[in-house]
XYZ file of C-alpha atoms in Angstrom:
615
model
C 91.626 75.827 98.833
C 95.446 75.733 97.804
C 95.119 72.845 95.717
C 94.978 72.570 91.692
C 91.744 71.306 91.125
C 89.871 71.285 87.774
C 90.453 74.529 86.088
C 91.348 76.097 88.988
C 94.328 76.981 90.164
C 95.791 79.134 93.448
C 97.874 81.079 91.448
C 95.282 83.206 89.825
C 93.950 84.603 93.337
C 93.388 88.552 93.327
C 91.103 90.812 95.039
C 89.824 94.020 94.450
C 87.867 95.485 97.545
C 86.961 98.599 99.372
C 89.616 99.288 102.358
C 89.241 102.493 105.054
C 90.214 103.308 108.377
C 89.310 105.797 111.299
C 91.601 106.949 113.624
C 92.177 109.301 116.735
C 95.629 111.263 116.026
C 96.321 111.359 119.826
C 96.130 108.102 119.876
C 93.212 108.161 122.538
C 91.187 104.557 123.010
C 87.407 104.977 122.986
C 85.069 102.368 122.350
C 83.323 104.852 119.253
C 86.294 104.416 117.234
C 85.219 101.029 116.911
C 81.380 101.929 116.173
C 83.001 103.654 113.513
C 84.669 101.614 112.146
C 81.581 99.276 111.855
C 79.775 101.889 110.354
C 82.747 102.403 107.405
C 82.420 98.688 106.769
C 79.027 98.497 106.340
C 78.812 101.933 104.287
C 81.265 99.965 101.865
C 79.186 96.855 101.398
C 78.093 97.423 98.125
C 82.383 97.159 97.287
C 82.815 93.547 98.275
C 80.845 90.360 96.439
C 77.799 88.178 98.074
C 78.046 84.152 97.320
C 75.254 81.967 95.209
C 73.434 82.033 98.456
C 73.207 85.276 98.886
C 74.122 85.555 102.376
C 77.652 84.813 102.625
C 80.590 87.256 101.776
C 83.629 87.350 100.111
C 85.396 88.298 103.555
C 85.474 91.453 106.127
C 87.357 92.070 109.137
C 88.804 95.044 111.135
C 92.859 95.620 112.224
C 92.412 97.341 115.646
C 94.709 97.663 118.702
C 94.501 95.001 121.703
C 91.449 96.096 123.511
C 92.926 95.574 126.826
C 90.392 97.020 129.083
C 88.116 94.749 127.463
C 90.224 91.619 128.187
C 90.909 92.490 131.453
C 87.560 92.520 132.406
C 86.078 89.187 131.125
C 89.332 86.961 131.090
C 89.753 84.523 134.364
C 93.449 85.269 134.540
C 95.555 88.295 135.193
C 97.276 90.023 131.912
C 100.635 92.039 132.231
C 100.336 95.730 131.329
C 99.812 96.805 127.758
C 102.301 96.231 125.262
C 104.051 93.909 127.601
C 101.901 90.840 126.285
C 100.985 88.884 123.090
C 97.388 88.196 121.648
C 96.764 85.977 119.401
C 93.556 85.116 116.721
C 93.539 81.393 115.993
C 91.688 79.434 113.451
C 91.046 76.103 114.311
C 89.069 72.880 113.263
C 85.713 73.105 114.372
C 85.930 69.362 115.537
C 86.438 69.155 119.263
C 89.495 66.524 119.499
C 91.674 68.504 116.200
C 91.086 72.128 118.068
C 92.173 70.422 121.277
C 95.066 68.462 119.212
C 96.043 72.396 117.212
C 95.379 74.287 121.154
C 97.951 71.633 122.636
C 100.673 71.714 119.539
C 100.672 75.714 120.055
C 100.972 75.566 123.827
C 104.133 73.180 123.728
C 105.772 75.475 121.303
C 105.489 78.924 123.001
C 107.110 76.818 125.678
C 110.042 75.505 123.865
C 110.394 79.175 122.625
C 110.988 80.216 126.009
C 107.259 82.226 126.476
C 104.863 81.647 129.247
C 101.561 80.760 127.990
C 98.752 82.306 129.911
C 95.983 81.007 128.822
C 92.865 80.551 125.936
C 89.780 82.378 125.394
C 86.995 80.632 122.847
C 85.804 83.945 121.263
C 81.996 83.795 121.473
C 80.239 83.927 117.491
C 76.451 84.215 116.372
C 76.880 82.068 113.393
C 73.042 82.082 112.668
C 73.901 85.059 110.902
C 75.702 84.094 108.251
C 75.070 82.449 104.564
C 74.786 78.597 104.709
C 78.676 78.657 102.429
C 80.334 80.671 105.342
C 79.072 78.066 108.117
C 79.953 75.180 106.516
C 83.583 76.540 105.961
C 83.481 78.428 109.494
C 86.383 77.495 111.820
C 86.725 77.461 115.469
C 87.788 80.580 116.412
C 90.464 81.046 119.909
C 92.342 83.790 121.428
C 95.383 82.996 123.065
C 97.750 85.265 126.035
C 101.356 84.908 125.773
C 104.029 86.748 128.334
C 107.191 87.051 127.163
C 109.251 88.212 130.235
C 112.010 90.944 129.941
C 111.289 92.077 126.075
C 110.398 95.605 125.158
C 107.907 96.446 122.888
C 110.007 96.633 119.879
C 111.773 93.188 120.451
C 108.507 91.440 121.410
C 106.715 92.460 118.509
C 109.717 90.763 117.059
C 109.737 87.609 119.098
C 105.871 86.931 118.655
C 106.961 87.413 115.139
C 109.267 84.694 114.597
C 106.524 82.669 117.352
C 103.855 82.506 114.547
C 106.171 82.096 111.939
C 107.271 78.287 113.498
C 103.810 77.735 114.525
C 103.163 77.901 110.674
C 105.602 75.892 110.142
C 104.938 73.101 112.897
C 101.395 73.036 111.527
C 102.921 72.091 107.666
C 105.107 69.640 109.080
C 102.287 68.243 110.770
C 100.082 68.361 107.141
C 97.613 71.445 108.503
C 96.695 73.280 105.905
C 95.039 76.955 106.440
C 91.724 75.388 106.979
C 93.020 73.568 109.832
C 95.280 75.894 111.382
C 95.696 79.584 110.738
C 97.095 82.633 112.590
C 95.172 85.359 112.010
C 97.411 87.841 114.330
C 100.097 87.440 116.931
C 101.259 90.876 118.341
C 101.722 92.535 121.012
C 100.117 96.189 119.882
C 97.395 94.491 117.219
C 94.796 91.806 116.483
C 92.201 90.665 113.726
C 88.956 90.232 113.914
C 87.921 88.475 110.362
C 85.865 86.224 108.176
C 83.498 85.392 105.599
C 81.007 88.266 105.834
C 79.335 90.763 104.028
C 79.645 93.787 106.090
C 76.505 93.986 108.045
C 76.869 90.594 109.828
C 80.436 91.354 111.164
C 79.407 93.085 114.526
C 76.520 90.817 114.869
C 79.000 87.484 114.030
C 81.095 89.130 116.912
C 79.490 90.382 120.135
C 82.987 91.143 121.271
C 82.753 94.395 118.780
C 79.701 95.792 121.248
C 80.968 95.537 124.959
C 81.521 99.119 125.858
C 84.927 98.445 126.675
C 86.189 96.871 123.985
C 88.439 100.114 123.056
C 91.152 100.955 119.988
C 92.741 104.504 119.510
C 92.419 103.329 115.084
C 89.676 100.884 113.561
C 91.331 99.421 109.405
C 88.629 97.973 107.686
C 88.110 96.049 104.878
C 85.364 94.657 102.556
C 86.744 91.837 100.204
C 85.515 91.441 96.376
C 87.412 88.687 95.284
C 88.374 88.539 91.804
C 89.423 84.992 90.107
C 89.801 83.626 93.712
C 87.589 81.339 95.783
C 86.618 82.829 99.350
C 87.686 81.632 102.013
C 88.326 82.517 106.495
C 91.794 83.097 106.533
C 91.909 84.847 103.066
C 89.355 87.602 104.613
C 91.321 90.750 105.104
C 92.707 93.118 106.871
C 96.067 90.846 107.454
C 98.919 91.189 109.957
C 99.759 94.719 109.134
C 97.743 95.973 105.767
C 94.898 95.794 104.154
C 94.601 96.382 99.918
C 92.331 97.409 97.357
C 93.827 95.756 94.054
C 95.929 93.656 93.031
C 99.852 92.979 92.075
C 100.283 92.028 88.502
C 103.925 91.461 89.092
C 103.148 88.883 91.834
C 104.821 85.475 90.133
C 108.132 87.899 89.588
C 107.799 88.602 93.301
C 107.382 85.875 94.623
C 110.352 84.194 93.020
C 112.599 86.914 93.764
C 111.710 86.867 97.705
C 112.278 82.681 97.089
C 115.789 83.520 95.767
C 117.188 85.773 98.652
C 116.511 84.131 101.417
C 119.830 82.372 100.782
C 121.279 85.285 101.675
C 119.188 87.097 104.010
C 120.791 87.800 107.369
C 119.708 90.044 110.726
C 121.060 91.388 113.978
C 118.013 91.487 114.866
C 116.904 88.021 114.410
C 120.448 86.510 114.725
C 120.445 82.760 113.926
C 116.381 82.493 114.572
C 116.068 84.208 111.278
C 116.090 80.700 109.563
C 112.931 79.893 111.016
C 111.290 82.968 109.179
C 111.862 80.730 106.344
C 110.130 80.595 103.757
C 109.343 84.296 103.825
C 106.326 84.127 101.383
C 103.181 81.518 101.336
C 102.617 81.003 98.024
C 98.941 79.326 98.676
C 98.019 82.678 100.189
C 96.398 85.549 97.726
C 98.570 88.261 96.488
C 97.637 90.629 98.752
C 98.318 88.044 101.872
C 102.180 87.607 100.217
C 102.542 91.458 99.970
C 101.811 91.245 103.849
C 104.255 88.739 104.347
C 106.865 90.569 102.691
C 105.460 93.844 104.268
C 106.285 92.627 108.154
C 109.559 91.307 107.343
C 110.825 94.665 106.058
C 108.871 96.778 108.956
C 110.139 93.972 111.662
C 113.823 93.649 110.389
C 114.975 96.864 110.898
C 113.355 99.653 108.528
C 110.683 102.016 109.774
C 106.765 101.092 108.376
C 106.578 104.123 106.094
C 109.857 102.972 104.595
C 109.345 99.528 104.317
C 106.143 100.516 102.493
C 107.476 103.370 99.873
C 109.977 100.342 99.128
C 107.659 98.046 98.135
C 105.301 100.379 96.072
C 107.618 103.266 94.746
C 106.228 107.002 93.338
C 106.889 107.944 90.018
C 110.633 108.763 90.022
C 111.945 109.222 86.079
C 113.891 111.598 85.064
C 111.076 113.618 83.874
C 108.911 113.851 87.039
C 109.696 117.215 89.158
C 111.500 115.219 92.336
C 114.003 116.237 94.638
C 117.415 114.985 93.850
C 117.114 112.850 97.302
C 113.927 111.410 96.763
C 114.798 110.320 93.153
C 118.004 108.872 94.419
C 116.302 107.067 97.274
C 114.060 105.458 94.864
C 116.614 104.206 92.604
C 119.121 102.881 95.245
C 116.119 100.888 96.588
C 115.121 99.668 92.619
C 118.564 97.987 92.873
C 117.594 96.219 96.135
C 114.384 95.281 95.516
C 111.921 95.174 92.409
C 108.142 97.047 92.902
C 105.249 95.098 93.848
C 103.634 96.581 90.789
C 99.889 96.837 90.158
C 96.572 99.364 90.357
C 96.546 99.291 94.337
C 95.065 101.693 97.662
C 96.483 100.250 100.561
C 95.497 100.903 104.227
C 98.460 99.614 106.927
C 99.160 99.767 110.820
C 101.006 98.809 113.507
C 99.794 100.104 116.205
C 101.769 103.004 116.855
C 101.269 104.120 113.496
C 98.252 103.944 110.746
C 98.165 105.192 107.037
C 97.161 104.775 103.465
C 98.905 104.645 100.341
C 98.356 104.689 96.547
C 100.090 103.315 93.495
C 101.994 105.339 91.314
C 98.977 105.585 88.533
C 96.201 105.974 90.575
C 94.205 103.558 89.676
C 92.098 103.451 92.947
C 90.476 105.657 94.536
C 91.554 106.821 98.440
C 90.390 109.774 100.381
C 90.408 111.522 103.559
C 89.004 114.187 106.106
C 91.085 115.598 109.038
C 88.382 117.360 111.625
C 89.597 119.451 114.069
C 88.088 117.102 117.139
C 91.184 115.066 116.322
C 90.339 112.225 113.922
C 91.351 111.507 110.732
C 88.342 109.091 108.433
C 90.325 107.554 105.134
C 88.192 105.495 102.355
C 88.210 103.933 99.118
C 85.351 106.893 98.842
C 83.975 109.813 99.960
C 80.521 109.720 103.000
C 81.445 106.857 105.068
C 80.771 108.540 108.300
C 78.972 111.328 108.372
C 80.901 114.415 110.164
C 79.518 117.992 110.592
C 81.160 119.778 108.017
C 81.927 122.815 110.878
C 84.331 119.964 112.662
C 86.199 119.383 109.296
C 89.557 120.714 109.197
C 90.903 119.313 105.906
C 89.506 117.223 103.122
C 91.385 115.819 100.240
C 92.397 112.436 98.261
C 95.801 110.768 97.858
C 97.675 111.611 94.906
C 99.481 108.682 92.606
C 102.332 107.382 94.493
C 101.996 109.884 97.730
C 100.927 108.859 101.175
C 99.110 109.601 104.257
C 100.934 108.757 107.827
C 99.228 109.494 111.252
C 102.038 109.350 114.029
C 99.674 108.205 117.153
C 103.023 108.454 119.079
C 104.038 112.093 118.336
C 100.071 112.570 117.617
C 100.051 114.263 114.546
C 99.515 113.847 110.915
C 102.072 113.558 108.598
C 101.927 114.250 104.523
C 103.867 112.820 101.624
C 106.638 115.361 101.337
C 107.510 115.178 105.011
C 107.445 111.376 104.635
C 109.839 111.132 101.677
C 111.985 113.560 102.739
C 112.643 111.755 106.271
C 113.443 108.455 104.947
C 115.340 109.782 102.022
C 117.437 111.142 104.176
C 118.103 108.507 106.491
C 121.209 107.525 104.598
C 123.301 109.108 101.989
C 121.450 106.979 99.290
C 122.595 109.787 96.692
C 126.380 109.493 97.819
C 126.423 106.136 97.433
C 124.517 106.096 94.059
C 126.926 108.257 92.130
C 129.939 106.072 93.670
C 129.030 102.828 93.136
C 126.287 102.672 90.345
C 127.396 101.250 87.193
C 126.453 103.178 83.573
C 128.145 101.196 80.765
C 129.422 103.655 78.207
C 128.129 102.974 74.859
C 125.012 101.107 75.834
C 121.749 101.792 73.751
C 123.268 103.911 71.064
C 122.181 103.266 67.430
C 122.888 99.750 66.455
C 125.352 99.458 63.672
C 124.053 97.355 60.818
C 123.227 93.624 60.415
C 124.913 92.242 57.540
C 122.549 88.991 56.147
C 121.696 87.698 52.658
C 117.739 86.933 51.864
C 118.568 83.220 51.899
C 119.841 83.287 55.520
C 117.391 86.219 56.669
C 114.445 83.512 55.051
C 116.261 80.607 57.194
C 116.199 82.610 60.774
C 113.155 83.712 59.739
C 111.410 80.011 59.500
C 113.586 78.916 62.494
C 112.182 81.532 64.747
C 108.864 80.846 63.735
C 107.992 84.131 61.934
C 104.549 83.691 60.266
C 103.374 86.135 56.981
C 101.166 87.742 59.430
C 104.016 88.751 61.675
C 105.901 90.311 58.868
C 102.758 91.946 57.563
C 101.164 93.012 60.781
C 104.196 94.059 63.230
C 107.381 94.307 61.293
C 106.414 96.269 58.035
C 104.707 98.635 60.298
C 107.668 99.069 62.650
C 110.144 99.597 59.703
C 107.716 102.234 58.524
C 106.051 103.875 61.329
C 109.275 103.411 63.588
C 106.695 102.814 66.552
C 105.230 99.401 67.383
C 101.365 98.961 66.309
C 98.479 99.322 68.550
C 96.864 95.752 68.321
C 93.928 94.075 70.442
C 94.967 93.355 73.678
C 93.437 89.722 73.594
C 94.984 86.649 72.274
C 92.397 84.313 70.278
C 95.058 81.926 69.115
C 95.199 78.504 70.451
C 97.705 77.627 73.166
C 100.555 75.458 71.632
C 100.261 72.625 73.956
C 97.057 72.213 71.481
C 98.417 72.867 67.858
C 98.759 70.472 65.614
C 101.889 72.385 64.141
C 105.278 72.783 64.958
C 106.333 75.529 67.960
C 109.080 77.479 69.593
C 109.831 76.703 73.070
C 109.073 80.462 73.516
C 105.364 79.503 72.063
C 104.452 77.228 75.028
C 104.922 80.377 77.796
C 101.419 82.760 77.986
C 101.714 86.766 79.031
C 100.657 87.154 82.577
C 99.022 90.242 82.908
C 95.834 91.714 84.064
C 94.289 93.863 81.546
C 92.283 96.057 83.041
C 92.949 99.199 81.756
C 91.777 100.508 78.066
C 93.592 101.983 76.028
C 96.962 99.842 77.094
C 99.152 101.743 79.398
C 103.102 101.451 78.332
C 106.592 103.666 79.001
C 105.822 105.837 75.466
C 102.247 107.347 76.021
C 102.572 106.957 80.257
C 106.323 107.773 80.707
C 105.864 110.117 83.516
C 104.251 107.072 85.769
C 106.058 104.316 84.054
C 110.001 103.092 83.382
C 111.633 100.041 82.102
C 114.706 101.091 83.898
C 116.336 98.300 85.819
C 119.494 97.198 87.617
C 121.283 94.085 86.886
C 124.168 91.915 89.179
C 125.029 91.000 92.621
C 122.272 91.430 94.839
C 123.286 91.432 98.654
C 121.081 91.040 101.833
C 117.441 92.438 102.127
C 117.382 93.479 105.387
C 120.927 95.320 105.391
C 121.914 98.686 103.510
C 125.122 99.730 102.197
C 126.875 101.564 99.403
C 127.865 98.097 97.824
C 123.871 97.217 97.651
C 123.627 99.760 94.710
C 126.968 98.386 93.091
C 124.976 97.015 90.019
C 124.553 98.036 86.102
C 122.005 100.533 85.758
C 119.988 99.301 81.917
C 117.675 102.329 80.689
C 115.659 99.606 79.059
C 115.587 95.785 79.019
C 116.713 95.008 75.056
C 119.723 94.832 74.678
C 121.489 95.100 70.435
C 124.022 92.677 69.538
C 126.711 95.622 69.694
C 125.389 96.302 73.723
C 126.726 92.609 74.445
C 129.586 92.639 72.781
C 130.077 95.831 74.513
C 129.614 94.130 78.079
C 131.432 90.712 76.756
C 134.779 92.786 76.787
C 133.666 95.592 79.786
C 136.783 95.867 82.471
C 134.435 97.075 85.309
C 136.518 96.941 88.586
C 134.254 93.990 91.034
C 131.726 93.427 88.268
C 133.175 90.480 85.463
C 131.080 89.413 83.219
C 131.228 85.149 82.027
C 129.240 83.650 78.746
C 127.234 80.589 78.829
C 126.817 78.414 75.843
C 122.755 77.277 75.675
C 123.536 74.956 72.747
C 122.652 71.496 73.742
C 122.973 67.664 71.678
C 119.615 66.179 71.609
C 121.320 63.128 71.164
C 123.502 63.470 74.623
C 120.718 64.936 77.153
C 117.050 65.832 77.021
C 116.100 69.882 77.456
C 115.183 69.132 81.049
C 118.989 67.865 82.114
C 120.562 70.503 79.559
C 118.604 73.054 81.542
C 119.769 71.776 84.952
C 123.265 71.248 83.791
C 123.020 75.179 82.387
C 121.642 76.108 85.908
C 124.382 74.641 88.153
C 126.837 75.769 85.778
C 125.178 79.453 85.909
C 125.755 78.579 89.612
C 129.369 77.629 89.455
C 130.118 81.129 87.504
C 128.123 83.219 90.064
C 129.999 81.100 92.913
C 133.588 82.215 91.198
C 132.375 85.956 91.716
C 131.099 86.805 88.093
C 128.389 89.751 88.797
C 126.643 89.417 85.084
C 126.264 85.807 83.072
């Protein structure tokens, strides 16, 4: 599943689905919140894909709390009180002696962790029901008990954490791929119940979902439609703590910025056990599965779920959307900690105490809700997925682009966007801290002064950079004229230079990743209330920590930079931010490009090592 094969390749996996949930405010367990959420799933069927068979799905599963009137009344041993235990959902090998060989490596390890192991469950399954492509990829599916003695809620959630997180990595060491060992949940508050289905067959699959006392006060669905990606058990959503409806077209950029900060990521929380989180990110999983990584380290290290979420996928917040100074402040401070996990996206999360929904900042998919006054609130990629007497609805409505939905089981109440935003933005003085520390170069992005070049050396640059007559004809004449770049197709038909026959800039070899689904092409010009090319560039500090110095970065309006804007920053005296040049020049005679590169890596190193904040 995770390996390059033929012309595919894991790093094109996306999904776009249908997500909902169903919840009781008051947090009440009842078995009908379940039935529910059954009935949601199967009323968004016709959103998730069917296989070449016909039968078997792209995925489905439901996020619920730990049913534990329903455990305590089937399992052989005795479980602590709620919340005071961990559950787990294991994927194993269906082969007898590898499931015993995966049950025994996870038993030894919550052992050396310091938890007592209480015991396995094999969950029952009606595979019978499914398409012949889910049962030959079905896995062995195992709930495990785990009591962790003298940990609250908070710091068991926590613990079991950082548990599954070395069981993943045990199982690599031990060259167990997903398909031979995968955690579908460890918590002490939530658990997964997941596969290959198209809706329908997921209660039948799982007879578990029909004992009357198998109870949850919130039922998150999801029906996968996977676009680009191959199927598969343990890609089948809801994950950990979300579920989405889209998919992140900033993913690679992601990915390798999570890769580069775990260098420096540090925790009271986790103390010297945060090393074992490491590596944060899977990089086999889909994107949504990575966004769920990132998702539970934020939530779990020390920021509040709502927060850790309006991080990761930020509102409009330029300067000519109608914000309050606080929430626009918040927004950038956290734009110089972290970048946006960018992309058209509705995304349903939990964690037990708390359940809610949120949209991306265009609004590209759909998400709405009913509030009845009996106490639940029903949220949906769509409209009629339950059907409630209109008399018992209090409040119907859709999320806005960017704006969020939050139902506080806990305090029992529902909680809108404004309140949200305006709790979290003012959790810190994010505003005080921006104005003292952020960095605006004077001078920057002014008009250019002019370029002094002769035709001879203008033709020169002009055949060294590879300009074609096309290029002049097609993209600079109408530039120069029109002062606004031309509207062109949004396809590529030329052939990739690995193939040409003719000479090509480096540049050349490197393709645009991007998924183009929207017509006409969204950019910061026609879209600039939803979209910004502002960014922050320098030191970044730890992830999990916040402090004035976090924001202590130069704030660019735009990424292109004129020649006069870096001469302007070669010579800036900017108290703790120096700035060092690299030469890129290389002799082909000395080194090849591959050790020029490294050498101009460790040296970029060196420089950052010596304290310069901009190369």
């Amino acid at each position: 599943m995770d390996k390059a094969k033929g012309l595919y390749d894991a790093h094109y996996e996306h999904d776009s689905c249908g997500v909902g949930f169903v919840v009781n405010v008051n947090g009440f367990r009842e078995h009908g919140i379940v039935e529910d959420g059954i009935t949601i799933l199967c009323n968004l069927e016709h959103r998730g894909a069917v296989g070449g068979d016909l039968k078997t799905g792209d995925g489905a599963g439901m996020l619920l709390a730990i049913p534990h009137e329903f455990f305590t009344s089937i399992l052989p041993f005795t479980l602590p009180e709620p919340g005071s235990y961990g559950a787990g959902m294991f994927f194993f090998p269906e082969d007898g002696k590898k499931a015993a060989e995966a049950r025994s490596f996870t038993e030894v390890l919550v052992k050396e962790r310091g938890a007592e192991f209480l015991g396995w469950r094999e969950v029952p399954v009606e595979p019978q029901c499914l398409g012949e492509l889910a049962r030959e990829n079905m896995p062995g599916i195992w709930q495990a008990f785990i009591k962790v003695p003298g940990k609250t809620s908070d710091t068991l959630e926590r613990f079991l954490y950082l548990l599954r997180k070395c069981l993943e990595s045990g199982a690599a060491e031990r060259g167990w791929d997903m398909l031979s060992y995968y955690v579908s949940s460890l918590s002490c508050a939530t658990i997964v119940y997941k596969g290959m289905f198209v809706a329908p067959q997921f209660p039948t699959f799982f007879p578990d979902l029909k004992h009357p006392e198998f109870k949850s006060p919130f039922s998150l669905v999801h029906q996968r439609y996977s676009t680009n990606t191959f199927p598969s058990w343990p890609l089948a959503q809801p994950f950990r703590r979300m579920a989405h409806n889209g998919e992140i077209n900033t993913i690679r950029r992601n990915v390798n910025n999570m890769n580069a900060r775990e260098s420096h990521i540090a925790s009271g929380l986790f103390g010297e056990d945060i090393k074992k989180l490491l590596p944060i990110v899977n990089p086999h999983l889909s994107d949504s599965a990575i966004f769920d990584n990132v998702f539970e380290l934020l939530s779990l290290g020390g920021r509040s779920l709502e927060h850790s979420m309006v991080m990761m996928v930020p509102e409009a917040f330029g300067s000519k959307f109608h914000i309050s100074e606080d929430k626009r402040a918040f927004f950038e401070y956290h734009a110089a900690i972290m970048e946006p996990w960018d992309g058209p996206a509705a995304i349903a999360f939990a964690d037990g105490r708390k359940i809610g929904a949120i949209l991306d900042r265009n609004g590209l998919r759909p998400s709405r809700y009913v509030i009845t006054k009996s106490g639940r609130v029903v949220l949906a990629s769509e409209v009629g997925v339950l059907d409630i007497d209109p008399a018992d609805v209090r409040e119907k409505g859709r999320l806005a682009p960017g704006k969020m939905l939050l139902v506080d089981m806990a305090e029992g109440r529902v909680i809108k966007d404004n309140e949200i935003k305006s709790r979290v933005s003012r959790r810190k003085p994010y505003r005080r801290w921006l104005e003292a520390n952020r960095i605006e170069a004077k001078g920057l992005f002014q008009e250019p002064g002019p370029v002094s070049s002769n035709l001879e050396d203008l033709i020169n640059r002009q055949v060294a950079f590879g300009y074609t007559a096309e290029d002049i004809k097609s993209i600079i004449l109408p530039m120069v004229r029109n002062a606004q770049e031309p509207l062109g197709s949004m396809g590529n038909d030329e052939a990739v230079s690995v193939l040409s026959d003719r000479p090509q800039l480096l540049y050349n070899y490197f393709r645009q990743l991007f998924a183009q689904v929207t017509n006409p092409p969204i950019d910061p010009y026609r879209e600039s209330l939803v979209m910004s090319l502002m960014s922050f560039i320098g030191r970044e500090r730890n992830l999990l920590d916040e402090t004035p110095e976090h924001c202590r970065q130069l704030k660019l309006h735009h990424p292109v930079l004129t020649n006069d804007d870096i001469d302007r920053l070669k010579i800036s005296e900017i108290p703790g931010f120096t700035v060092c040049s690299l030469s890129i020049l290389y002799r082909p005679s000395e080194h090849n490009m591959e050790t020029a590169l490294r050498n101009l890596c460790v040296t970029a190193e060196e420089k950052i090592n010596e304290g310069h904040s901009l190369i």
